[in-house]
């Protein structure tokens, strides 16, 4: 802590978001203007968030960044870009230098991308610290130029990121709209992805022909998904979300050289979800999966089916790993004789169970 009389600081918490309709491809790499609209849900702050404090005082002589308490030797290019934009907007050259301290309440190995929550919390803290005009839009803009998907973590609930006009985000339904919706994240592999989203989407743009076909169907898909969310129609919601995930991975496969994020366990989970949804004979959707740029599934499920599904997961992915919370089995499997899949021992590194959240919070 500095003793300066003009020392000021703001802290912000923001959580990650999961895309229901994926963002993939940018028309402008510098400003991060997306090729398509995307839709996401922001997760509950109580379960996981990035916690970022930004301070300033006239005695600071450079920008500094501490991540998880450790001073980083250099700020990333994207972080520099965000700070330069704040300097440009701050009145009376009020902003000289800042100290940024950021940490995540969830491990990098949780399968959740932390860049969205990190840049959203940084953007909101900076906007508040320097009293920038039009704070919501400014924070969204700053988050976006840090990492595209971060623009969606600036709001809670169901969020749309527009690829038109200002290319900012907005909340289309608050978290309270569908409180029964839950999210279960399965960690099959916690190691860093081989090809970053940034590089892979660039490669897709240059080489994939399926990519254009995807872009031409996205707005229609988003309209239908918004209608399903409005009506809390889980059947339609589940189908659209799963199909968009598969289409996104098909586009990655159509990229040259191909980018393959899914693995054998991802495919097993896909089969398990479809077998479970079909098991009672009338194809009533109970679970939907989506996969980002990695093999770990994000499963959407209504509260009433959570226990049953966790029982199935425990049966099909038995593990000695202590990170996986043991659930009472509740004879789940006996109820589903039609699910005829192999058991995959010791593939599950962890399970995170969470729900929709109402967005970032400013602490000080
Ligand atoms: C597959 O936001 O990480 O998760 O804008 O280059 O930082 P940059 O990419 P990033 O890409 C996220 C891609 C995705 C889909 C999504 O979140 O919409």
mmCIF file of C-alpha atoms and ligand atoms in Angstrom:
data_model
loop_
_atom_site.group_PDB
_atom_site.id
_atom_site.type_symbol
_atom_site.label_atom_id
_atom_site.label_comp_id
_atom_site.label_asym_id
_atom_site.label_seq_id
_atom_site.Cartn_x
_atom_site.Cartn_y
_atom_site.Cartn_z
ATOM 1 C CA UNK A 1 0.000 0.000 0.000
ATOM 2 C CA UNK A 2 1.155 3.468 -0.837
ATOM 3 C CA UNK A 3 0.991 6.384 1.632
ATOM 4 C CA UNK A 4 0.239 8.903 -1.089
ATOM 5 C CA UNK A 5 -2.636 11.214 -0.364
ATOM 6 C CA UNK A 6 -3.853 10.877 -3.942
ATOM 7 C CA UNK A 7 -3.780 7.073 -3.893
ATOM 8 C CA UNK A 8 -7.107 5.680 -5.122
ATOM 9 C CA UNK A 9 -8.263 2.186 -5.928
ATOM 10 C CA UNK A 10 -11.296 0.257 -7.159
ATOM 11 C CA UNK A 11 -11.920 -3.485 -6.944
ATOM 12 C CA UNK A 12 -14.243 -5.437 -9.186
ATOM 13 C CA UNK A 13 -15.398 -9.052 -9.278
ATOM 14 C CA UNK A 14 -16.582 -10.601 -12.554
ATOM 15 C CA UNK A 15 -17.316 -14.204 -13.482
ATOM 16 C CA UNK A 16 -16.680 -16.274 -16.608
ATOM 17 C CA UNK A 17 -19.410 -16.795 -19.218
ATOM 18 C CA UNK A 18 -20.289 -19.825 -21.315
ATOM 19 C CA UNK A 19 -21.290 -19.305 -24.934
ATOM 20 C CA UNK A 20 -24.570 -20.895 -26.044
ATOM 21 C CA UNK A 21 -23.947 -19.652 -29.593
ATOM 22 C CA UNK A 22 -20.202 -19.365 -30.136
ATOM 23 C CA UNK A 23 -18.156 -16.381 -31.204
ATOM 24 C CA UNK A 24 -15.608 -17.564 -33.771
ATOM 25 C CA UNK A 25 -13.803 -15.251 -36.163
ATOM 26 C CA UNK A 26 -13.024 -11.535 -36.166
ATOM 27 C CA UNK A 27 -13.281 -8.920 -38.903
ATOM 28 C CA UNK A 28 -10.829 -6.694 -37.056
ATOM 29 C CA UNK A 29 -8.096 -8.296 -34.963
ATOM 30 C CA UNK A 30 -7.032 -5.099 -33.220
ATOM 31 C CA UNK A 31 -10.485 -3.886 -32.152
ATOM 32 C CA UNK A 32 -11.778 -7.453 -31.838
ATOM 33 C CA UNK A 33 -14.853 -6.992 -34.026
ATOM 34 C CA UNK A 34 -16.567 -10.390 -34.312
ATOM 35 C CA UNK A 35 -17.809 -11.968 -37.531
ATOM 36 C CA UNK A 36 -21.003 -13.106 -35.844
ATOM 37 C CA UNK A 37 -23.314 -12.337 -32.949
ATOM 38 C CA UNK A 38 -22.970 -14.669 -29.966
ATOM 39 C CA UNK A 39 -25.061 -15.479 -26.915
ATOM 40 C CA UNK A 40 -23.934 -16.609 -23.480
ATOM 41 C CA UNK A 41 -24.817 -17.007 -19.847
ATOM 42 C CA UNK A 42 -22.709 -15.387 -17.153
ATOM 43 C CA UNK A 43 -21.947 -17.671 -14.216
ATOM 44 C CA UNK A 44 -22.667 -17.062 -10.559
ATOM 45 C CA UNK A 45 -20.087 -14.837 -8.830
ATOM 46 C CA UNK A 46 -20.416 -16.839 -5.618
ATOM 47 C CA UNK A 47 -19.087 -19.972 -7.271
ATOM 48 C CA UNK A 48 -16.229 -18.430 -9.248
ATOM 49 C CA UNK A 49 -14.882 -15.064 -10.256
ATOM 50 C CA UNK A 50 -11.829 -12.957 -11.056
ATOM 51 C CA UNK A 51 -11.072 -10.357 -8.399
ATOM 52 C CA UNK A 52 -9.192 -7.347 -9.755
ATOM 53 C CA UNK A 53 -7.998 -4.248 -7.906
ATOM 54 C CA UNK A 54 -6.699 -1.277 -9.873
ATOM 55 C CA UNK A 55 -4.872 1.529 -8.040
ATOM 56 C CA UNK A 56 -3.337 4.780 -9.112
ATOM 57 C CA UNK A 57 -1.286 7.534 -7.484
ATOM 58 C CA UNK A 58 0.938 10.332 -8.755
ATOM 59 C CA UNK A 59 4.033 8.631 -7.342
ATOM 60 C CA UNK A 60 3.743 5.563 -9.603
ATOM 61 C CA UNK A 61 6.418 5.503 -12.289
ATOM 62 C CA UNK A 62 5.206 2.595 -14.433
ATOM 63 C CA UNK A 63 2.280 0.237 -14.889
ATOM 64 C CA UNK A 64 2.595 -2.929 -12.830
ATOM 65 C CA UNK A 65 0.643 -6.151 -12.864
ATOM 66 C CA UNK A 66 0.442 -8.774 -10.126
ATOM 67 C CA UNK A 67 -1.275 -12.046 -10.964
ATOM 68 C CA UNK A 68 -2.065 -14.336 -8.025
ATOM 69 C CA UNK A 69 0.228 -12.127 -5.920
ATOM 70 C CA UNK A 70 3.223 -12.471 -8.225
ATOM 71 C CA UNK A 71 4.544 -9.460 -10.098
ATOM 72 C CA UNK A 72 4.653 -10.118 -13.856
ATOM 73 C CA UNK A 73 7.784 -8.993 -15.625
ATOM 74 C CA UNK A 74 5.825 -7.561 -18.531
ATOM 75 C CA UNK A 75 2.241 -6.563 -19.298
ATOM 76 C CA UNK A 76 0.680 -8.465 -22.205
ATOM 77 C CA UNK A 77 0.139 -6.566 -25.444
ATOM 78 C CA UNK A 78 -3.612 -6.765 -24.946
ATOM 79 C CA UNK A 79 -3.408 -5.372 -21.432
ATOM 80 C CA UNK A 80 -1.261 -2.499 -22.754
ATOM 81 C CA UNK A 81 -3.895 -1.874 -25.395
ATOM 82 C CA UNK A 82 -6.631 -1.628 -22.737
ATOM 83 C CA UNK A 83 -4.553 0.771 -20.585
ATOM 84 C CA UNK A 84 -3.691 2.974 -23.564
ATOM 85 C CA UNK A 85 -7.375 3.251 -24.419
ATOM 86 C CA UNK A 86 -8.154 4.292 -20.823
ATOM 87 C CA UNK A 87 -5.373 6.927 -20.989
ATOM 88 C CA UNK A 88 -6.893 8.249 -24.187
ATOM 89 C CA UNK A 89 -10.328 8.549 -22.583
ATOM 90 C CA UNK A 90 -9.369 9.747 -19.097
ATOM 91 C CA UNK A 91 -9.978 13.456 -18.655
ATOM 92 C CA UNK A 92 -7.255 16.016 -17.806
ATOM 93 C CA UNK A 93 -4.613 13.316 -18.279
ATOM 94 C CA UNK A 94 -5.682 12.231 -14.810
ATOM 95 C CA UNK A 95 -4.306 8.777 -15.438
ATOM 96 C CA UNK A 96 -0.578 8.349 -15.158
ATOM 97 C CA UNK A 97 0.174 4.788 -14.164
ATOM 98 C CA UNK A 98 -1.733 1.976 -12.532
ATOM 99 C CA UNK A 99 -1.070 -1.053 -10.437
ATOM 100 C CA UNK A 100 -3.258 -4.046 -11.296
ATOM 101 C CA UNK A 101 -3.689 -6.948 -8.884
ATOM 102 C CA UNK A 102 -5.788 -9.835 -10.115
ATOM 103 C CA UNK A 103 -6.610 -13.287 -8.860
ATOM 104 C CA UNK A 104 -9.128 -15.984 -9.682
ATOM 105 C CA UNK A 105 -11.207 -17.857 -7.157
ATOM 106 C CA UNK A 106 -11.171 -20.827 -9.530
ATOM 107 C CA UNK A 107 -8.079 -22.706 -10.685
ATOM 108 C CA UNK A 108 -6.866 -22.495 -14.261
ATOM 109 C CA UNK A 109 -7.511 -26.240 -14.268
ATOM 110 C CA UNK A 110 -11.261 -25.769 -13.735
ATOM 111 C CA UNK A 111 -11.857 -25.963 -17.478
ATOM 112 C CA UNK A 112 -13.216 -22.416 -17.498
ATOM 113 C CA UNK A 113 -11.489 -19.720 -19.498
ATOM 114 C CA UNK A 114 -10.364 -17.042 -17.069
ATOM 115 C CA UNK A 115 -9.573 -14.384 -19.677
ATOM 116 C CA UNK A 116 -13.240 -13.337 -19.937
ATOM 117 C CA UNK A 117 -13.682 -12.738 -16.202
ATOM 118 C CA UNK A 118 -10.189 -11.215 -15.892
ATOM 119 C CA UNK A 119 -10.674 -8.615 -18.652
ATOM 120 C CA UNK A 120 -14.266 -7.843 -17.623
ATOM 121 C CA UNK A 121 -13.227 -7.149 -14.014
ATOM 122 C CA UNK A 122 -10.221 -5.097 -15.168
ATOM 123 C CA UNK A 123 -12.339 -3.050 -17.592
ATOM 124 C CA UNK A 124 -14.999 -2.249 -14.994
ATOM 125 C CA UNK A 125 -12.441 -1.351 -12.311
ATOM 126 C CA UNK A 126 -10.595 1.004 -14.712
ATOM 127 C CA UNK A 127 -13.822 2.632 -15.911
ATOM 128 C CA UNK A 128 -14.831 3.366 -12.327
ATOM 129 C CA UNK A 129 -11.439 4.456 -11.100
ATOM 130 C CA UNK A 130 -11.116 7.083 -13.829
ATOM 131 C CA UNK A 131 -14.825 8.023 -13.950
ATOM 132 C CA UNK A 132 -14.974 7.365 -17.691
ATOM 133 C CA UNK A 133 -18.079 8.530 -19.558
ATOM 134 C CA UNK A 134 -20.880 6.151 -20.390
ATOM 135 C CA UNK A 135 -19.522 3.530 -17.958
ATOM 136 C CA UNK A 136 -21.433 0.410 -19.133
ATOM 137 C CA UNK A 137 -20.528 0.793 -22.808
ATOM 138 C CA UNK A 138 -17.008 1.911 -22.019
ATOM 139 C CA UNK A 139 -16.394 -1.100 -19.782
ATOM 140 C CA UNK A 140 -17.794 -3.405 -22.480
ATOM 141 C CA UNK A 141 -15.533 -1.806 -25.091
ATOM 142 C CA UNK A 142 -12.435 -2.101 -22.903
ATOM 143 C CA UNK A 143 -13.233 -5.729 -22.005
ATOM 144 C CA UNK A 144 -13.723 -6.563 -25.689
ATOM 145 C CA UNK A 145 -10.379 -5.199 -26.849
ATOM 146 C CA UNK A 146 -8.775 -7.307 -24.077
ATOM 147 C CA UNK A 147 -10.447 -10.568 -25.116
ATOM 148 C CA UNK A 148 -13.536 -10.838 -27.306
ATOM 149 C CA UNK A 149 -15.614 -13.117 -25.104
ATOM 150 C CA UNK A 150 -14.913 -10.852 -22.081
ATOM 151 C CA UNK A 151 -17.423 -8.323 -23.452
ATOM 152 C CA UNK A 152 -20.183 -10.754 -22.404
ATOM 153 C CA UNK A 153 -18.953 -11.020 -18.769
ATOM 154 C CA UNK A 154 -19.650 -7.304 -18.246
ATOM 155 C CA UNK A 155 -23.329 -8.226 -17.803
ATOM 156 C CA UNK A 156 -25.141 -10.921 -15.841
ATOM 157 C CA UNK A 157 -27.863 -13.311 -16.987
ATOM 158 C CA UNK A 158 -28.289 -14.121 -20.693
ATOM 159 C CA UNK A 159 -26.079 -11.844 -22.776
ATOM 160 C CA UNK A 160 -25.883 -11.084 -26.499
ATOM 161 C CA UNK A 161 -22.759 -9.686 -28.114
ATOM 162 C CA UNK A 162 -23.653 -7.899 -31.308
ATOM 163 C CA UNK A 163 -21.439 -7.995 -34.396
ATOM 164 C CA UNK A 164 -23.105 -4.828 -35.728
ATOM 165 C CA UNK A 165 -22.970 -1.127 -34.806
ATOM 166 C CA UNK A 166 -20.787 -0.558 -31.767
ATOM 167 C CA UNK A 167 -20.296 -4.334 -31.370
ATOM 168 C CA UNK A 168 -21.027 -4.236 -27.656
ATOM 169 C CA UNK A 169 -22.989 -6.573 -25.410
ATOM 170 C CA UNK A 170 -26.360 -6.364 -23.669
ATOM 171 C CA UNK A 171 -28.332 -8.420 -21.177
ATOM 172 C CA UNK A 172 -31.348 -9.971 -22.886
ATOM 173 C CA UNK A 173 -32.741 -11.732 -19.797
ATOM 174 C CA UNK A 174 -31.579 -11.387 -16.201
ATOM 175 C CA UNK A 175 -30.468 -14.404 -14.138
ATOM 176 C CA UNK A 176 -33.809 -14.519 -12.284
ATOM 177 C CA UNK A 177 -35.610 -15.220 -15.533
ATOM 178 C CA UNK A 178 -34.695 -18.930 -15.460
ATOM 179 C CA UNK A 179 -33.452 -19.747 -11.957
ATOM 180 C CA UNK A 180 -33.864 -23.534 -12.332
ATOM 181 C CA UNK A 181 -31.158 -23.674 -14.997
ATOM 182 C CA UNK A 182 -27.939 -25.239 -13.719
ATOM 183 C CA UNK A 183 -24.528 -25.849 -15.215
ATOM 184 C CA UNK A 184 -22.268 -28.837 -14.595
ATOM 185 C CA UNK A 185 -18.700 -28.588 -15.901
ATOM 186 C CA UNK A 186 -16.784 -31.844 -16.329
ATOM 187 C CA UNK A 187 -13.001 -31.606 -16.392
ATOM 188 C CA UNK A 188 -11.595 -34.325 -18.618
ATOM 189 C CA UNK A 189 -8.350 -32.544 -19.308
ATOM 190 C CA UNK A 190 -7.016 -29.536 -17.454
ATOM 191 C CA UNK A 191 -3.881 -28.957 -19.522
ATOM 192 C CA UNK A 192 -3.504 -25.861 -21.679
ATOM 193 C CA UNK A 193 -5.006 -26.113 -25.176
ATOM 194 C CA UNK A 194 -2.567 -26.787 -28.012
ATOM 195 C CA UNK A 195 -3.953 -24.042 -30.286
ATOM 196 C CA UNK A 196 -5.284 -20.814 -28.740
ATOM 197 C CA UNK A 197 -8.757 -19.574 -29.728
ATOM 198 C CA UNK A 198 -7.163 -16.415 -31.134
ATOM 199 C CA UNK A 199 -4.876 -18.341 -33.508
ATOM 200 C CA UNK A 200 -7.397 -21.027 -34.388
ATOM 201 C CA UNK A 201 -10.174 -18.622 -35.358
ATOM 202 C CA UNK A 202 -7.752 -16.726 -37.566
ATOM 203 C CA UNK A 203 -6.810 -19.975 -39.293
ATOM 204 C CA UNK A 204 -10.500 -20.867 -39.716
ATOM 205 C CA UNK A 205 -11.163 -17.576 -41.481
ATOM 206 C CA UNK A 206 -8.301 -18.186 -43.886
ATOM 207 C CA UNK A 207 -9.057 -21.790 -44.785
ATOM 208 C CA UNK A 208 -12.534 -23.072 -43.911
ATOM 209 C CA UNK A 209 -15.349 -23.054 -46.466
ATOM 210 C CA UNK A 210 -17.868 -24.331 -43.906
ATOM 211 C CA UNK A 211 -17.237 -21.145 -41.922
ATOM 212 C CA UNK A 212 -19.268 -18.989 -44.362
ATOM 213 C CA UNK A 213 -22.144 -21.460 -44.202
ATOM 214 C CA UNK A 214 -22.084 -21.204 -40.402
ATOM 215 C CA UNK A 215 -22.181 -17.398 -40.515
ATOM 216 C CA UNK A 216 -25.224 -17.404 -42.790
ATOM 217 C CA UNK A 217 -27.283 -19.422 -40.270
ATOM 218 C CA UNK A 218 -26.297 -17.779 -37.006
ATOM 219 C CA UNK A 219 -28.837 -14.962 -36.714
ATOM 220 C CA UNK A 220 -31.734 -17.277 -37.369
ATOM 221 C CA UNK A 221 -30.395 -19.655 -34.728
ATOM 222 C CA UNK A 222 -30.022 -16.807 -32.219
ATOM 223 C CA UNK A 223 -33.621 -15.662 -32.813
ATOM 224 C CA UNK A 224 -34.891 -19.187 -32.163
ATOM 225 C CA UNK A 225 -32.741 -19.565 -29.075
ATOM 226 C CA UNK A 226 -33.939 -16.253 -27.637
ATOM 227 C CA UNK A 227 -37.529 -17.395 -28.152
ATOM 228 C CA UNK A 228 -36.742 -20.688 -26.356
ATOM 229 C CA UNK A 229 -35.136 -18.796 -23.459
ATOM 230 C CA UNK A 230 -38.112 -16.445 -23.287
ATOM 231 C CA UNK A 231 -40.488 -19.436 -23.008
ATOM 232 C CA UNK A 232 -38.097 -21.470 -20.833
ATOM 233 C CA UNK A 233 -38.506 -24.171 -23.464
ATOM 234 C CA UNK A 234 -35.665 -26.510 -22.481
ATOM 235 C CA UNK A 235 -36.244 -28.945 -25.369
ATOM 236 C CA UNK A 236 -35.629 -26.291 -28.011
ATOM 237 C CA UNK A 237 -32.902 -24.610 -25.963
ATOM 238 C CA UNK A 238 -31.008 -27.913 -25.595
ATOM 239 C CA UNK A 239 -31.176 -28.813 -29.270
ATOM 240 C CA UNK A 240 -29.990 -25.414 -30.517
ATOM 241 C CA UNK A 241 -27.140 -25.243 -27.982
ATOM 242 C CA UNK A 242 -25.864 -28.751 -28.793
ATOM 243 C CA UNK A 243 -26.138 -28.178 -32.543
ATOM 244 C CA UNK A 244 -24.217 -24.923 -32.366
ATOM 245 C CA UNK A 245 -21.456 -26.583 -30.359
ATOM 246 C CA UNK A 246 -21.175 -29.372 -32.944
ATOM 247 C CA UNK A 247 -21.221 -26.921 -35.831
ATOM 248 C CA UNK A 248 -18.454 -24.859 -34.234
ATOM 249 C CA UNK A 249 -16.305 -28.000 -33.832
ATOM 250 C CA UNK A 250 -17.105 -29.066 -37.400
ATOM 251 C CA UNK A 251 -15.788 -25.693 -38.572
ATOM 252 C CA UNK A 252 -12.631 -26.248 -36.493
ATOM 253 C CA UNK A 253 -12.222 -29.636 -38.178
ATOM 254 C CA UNK A 254 -12.733 -27.974 -41.579
ATOM 255 C CA UNK A 255 -9.891 -25.574 -40.774
ATOM 256 C CA UNK A 256 -6.542 -26.395 -42.358
ATOM 257 C CA UNK A 257 -4.514 -27.775 -40.645
ATOM 258 C CA UNK A 258 -7.511 -28.988 -38.622
ATOM 259 C CA UNK A 259 -8.030 -27.872 -35.051
ATOM 260 C CA UNK A 260 -9.398 -30.714 -32.944
ATOM 261 C CA UNK A 261 -10.454 -29.726 -29.434
ATOM 262 C CA UNK A 262 -12.725 -32.675 -28.578
ATOM 263 C CA UNK A 263 -11.275 -35.955 -27.349
ATOM 264 C CA UNK A 264 -12.516 -39.504 -26.766
ATOM 265 C CA UNK A 265 -14.121 -38.569 -23.459
ATOM 266 C CA UNK A 266 -15.922 -35.609 -25.050
ATOM 267 C CA UNK A 267 -17.434 -38.010 -27.584
ATOM 268 C CA UNK A 268 -18.439 -40.439 -24.834
ATOM 269 C CA UNK A 269 -20.209 -37.654 -22.937
ATOM 270 C CA UNK A 270 -22.047 -36.623 -26.113
ATOM 271 C CA UNK A 271 -23.289 -40.214 -26.515
ATOM 272 C CA UNK A 272 -24.217 -40.389 -22.831
ATOM 273 C CA UNK A 273 -26.276 -37.193 -22.981
ATOM 274 C CA UNK A 274 -28.201 -38.359 -26.043
ATOM 275 C CA UNK A 275 -28.800 -41.823 -24.554
ATOM 276 C CA UNK A 276 -30.009 -40.228 -21.298
ATOM 277 C CA UNK A 277 -32.289 -37.763 -23.109
ATOM 278 C CA UNK A 278 -33.791 -40.663 -25.096
ATOM 279 C CA UNK A 279 -34.005 -43.141 -22.225
ATOM 280 C CA UNK A 280 -37.591 -42.508 -21.208
ATOM 281 C CA UNK A 281 -38.761 -43.048 -24.784
ATOM 282 C CA UNK A 282 -40.153 -39.613 -25.582
ATOM 283 C CA UNK A 283 -36.949 -37.679 -26.218
ATOM 284 C CA UNK A 284 -37.593 -35.149 -23.507
ATOM 285 C CA UNK A 285 -34.375 -33.233 -23.133
ATOM 286 C CA UNK A 286 -32.869 -33.344 -19.687
ATOM 287 C CA UNK A 287 -29.300 -32.289 -20.445
ATOM 288 C CA UNK A 288 -27.523 -30.298 -23.161
ATOM 289 C CA UNK A 289 -23.772 -30.054 -23.667
ATOM 290 C CA UNK A 290 -21.587 -27.419 -25.218
ATOM 291 C CA UNK A 291 -17.801 -27.408 -25.712
ATOM 292 C CA UNK A 292 -15.567 -24.352 -26.132
ATOM 293 C CA UNK A 293 -12.019 -24.562 -27.457
ATOM 294 C CA UNK A 294 -11.274 -27.634 -25.332
ATOM 295 C CA UNK A 295 -12.460 -31.163 -24.481
ATOM 296 C CA UNK A 296 -14.363 -30.273 -21.294
ATOM 297 C CA UNK A 297 -18.162 -30.341 -21.538
ATOM 298 C CA UNK A 298 -20.413 -27.657 -20.045
ATOM 299 C CA UNK A 299 -23.745 -29.355 -19.340
ATOM 300 C CA UNK A 300 -26.979 -27.388 -18.989
ATOM 301 C CA UNK A 301 -29.623 -29.080 -16.901
ATOM 302 C CA UNK A 302 -32.677 -28.118 -14.885
ATOM 303 C CA UNK A 303 -32.375 -28.369 -11.116
ATOM 304 C CA UNK A 304 -34.798 -31.304 -10.883
ATOM 305 C CA UNK A 305 -32.488 -33.597 -12.906
ATOM 306 C CA UNK A 306 -29.155 -32.664 -11.320
ATOM 307 C CA UNK A 307 -28.973 -35.481 -8.731
ATOM 308 C CA UNK A 308 -29.928 -38.140 -11.265
ATOM 309 C CA UNK A 309 -27.398 -36.940 -13.825
ATOM 310 C CA UNK A 310 -24.600 -36.697 -11.246
ATOM 311 C CA UNK A 311 -25.363 -40.317 -10.352
ATOM 312 C CA UNK A 312 -24.931 -41.312 -13.998
ATOM 313 C CA UNK A 313 -21.666 -39.395 -14.254
ATOM 314 C CA UNK A 314 -20.361 -41.133 -11.174
ATOM 315 C CA UNK A 315 -21.291 -44.500 -12.636
ATOM 316 C CA UNK A 316 -19.776 -43.957 -16.091
ATOM 317 C CA UNK A 317 -16.709 -41.996 -14.960
ATOM 318 C CA UNK A 318 -15.649 -43.701 -11.705
ATOM 319 C CA UNK A 319 -12.549 -42.123 -10.257
ATOM 320 C CA UNK A 320 -10.239 -42.240 -7.307
ATOM 321 C CA UNK A 321 -9.677 -38.491 -7.701
ATOM 322 C CA UNK A 322 -10.671 -36.576 -4.551
ATOM 323 C CA UNK A 323 -11.645 -33.486 -6.562
ATOM 324 C CA UNK A 324 -14.737 -35.290 -7.731
ATOM 325 C CA UNK A 325 -17.371 -34.945 -5.077
ATOM 326 C CA UNK A 326 -18.973 -38.278 -4.285
ATOM 327 C CA UNK A 327 -22.729 -38.309 -4.788
ATOM 328 C CA UNK A 328 -25.059 -40.952 -3.388
ATOM 329 C CA UNK A 329 -25.685 -43.261 -6.344
ATOM 330 C CA UNK A 330 -29.453 -43.434 -5.809
ATOM 331 C CA UNK A 331 -29.697 -46.464 -8.128
ATOM 332 C CA UNK A 332 -29.536 -44.087 -11.066
ATOM 333 C CA UNK A 333 -28.175 -46.578 -13.547
ATOM 334 C CA UNK A 334 -30.762 -49.291 -12.881
ATOM 335 C CA UNK A 335 -33.361 -46.771 -14.025
ATOM 336 C CA UNK A 336 -31.739 -46.541 -17.453
ATOM 337 C CA UNK A 337 -31.132 -50.038 -18.857
ATOM 338 C CA UNK A 338 -31.135 -48.604 -22.397
ATOM 339 C CA UNK A 339 -27.908 -46.674 -21.801
ATOM 340 C CA UNK A 340 -25.420 -49.095 -23.223
ATOM 341 C CA UNK A 341 -22.054 -47.385 -23.006
ATOM 342 C CA UNK A 342 -18.594 -48.336 -21.797
ATOM 343 C CA UNK A 343 -17.496 -47.253 -18.347
ATOM 344 C CA UNK A 344 -14.477 -44.905 -18.493
ATOM 345 C CA UNK A 345 -12.499 -45.138 -15.253
ATOM 346 C CA UNK A 346 -10.214 -42.331 -14.067
ATOM 347 C CA UNK A 347 -10.838 -39.877 -16.883
ATOM 348 C CA UNK A 348 -12.616 -37.290 -14.764
ATOM 349 C CA UNK A 349 -10.328 -34.766 -13.053
ATOM 350 C CA UNK A 350 -13.088 -32.678 -11.521
ATOM 351 C CA UNK A 351 -16.723 -31.541 -11.554
ATOM 352 C CA UNK A 352 -17.905 -27.959 -11.031
ATOM 353 C CA UNK A 353 -21.558 -27.337 -10.395
ATOM 354 C CA UNK A 354 -22.893 -23.787 -10.770
ATOM 355 C CA UNK A 355 -25.727 -21.588 -12.053
ATOM 356 C CA UNK A 356 -26.485 -18.308 -13.812
ATOM 357 C CA UNK A 357 -25.249 -15.175 -12.079
ATOM 358 C CA UNK A 358 -26.362 -11.574 -12.003
ATOM 359 C CA UNK A 359 -23.113 -10.029 -13.166
ATOM 360 C CA UNK A 360 -20.072 -8.139 -11.900
ATOM 361 C CA UNK A 361 -19.829 -6.360 -8.591
ATOM 362 C CA UNK A 362 -17.778 -3.323 -7.595
ATOM 363 C CA UNK A 363 -16.343 -3.809 -4.130
ATOM 364 C CA UNK A 364 -14.781 -0.486 -3.208
HETATM 365 C C1 LIG B 1 -14.696 -20.914 -28.349
HETATM 366 O O1 LIG B 1 -12.580 -14.624 -26.507
HETATM 367 O O2 LIG B 1 -10.806 -16.360 -26.061
HETATM 368 O O3 LIG B 1 -14.806 -19.742 -26.295
HETATM 369 O O4 LIG B 1 -11.109 -12.641 -28.732
HETATM 370 O O5 LIG B 1 -9.056 -13.837 -29.465
HETATM 371 O O6 LIG B 1 -9.424 -13.352 -27.021
HETATM 372 P P1 LIG B 1 -10.068 -13.654 -28.377
HETATM 373 O O7 LIG B 1 -10.785 -15.070 -28.224
HETATM 374 P P2 LIG B 1 -11.672 -15.654 -27.048
HETATM 375 O O8 LIG B 1 -12.509 -16.766 -27.865
HETATM 376 C C2 LIG B 1 -13.537 -17.520 -27.289
HETATM 377 C C3 LIG B 1 -13.980 -18.567 -28.239
HETATM 378 C C4 LIG B 1 -14.961 -19.584 -27.678
HETATM 379 C C5 LIG B 1 -16.395 -19.200 -28.023
HETATM 380 C C6 LIG B 1 -17.050 -18.115 -27.193
HETATM 381 O O9 LIG B 1 -16.706 -17.927 -26.017
HETATM 382 O O10 LIG B 1 -17.974 -17.492 -27.747
#
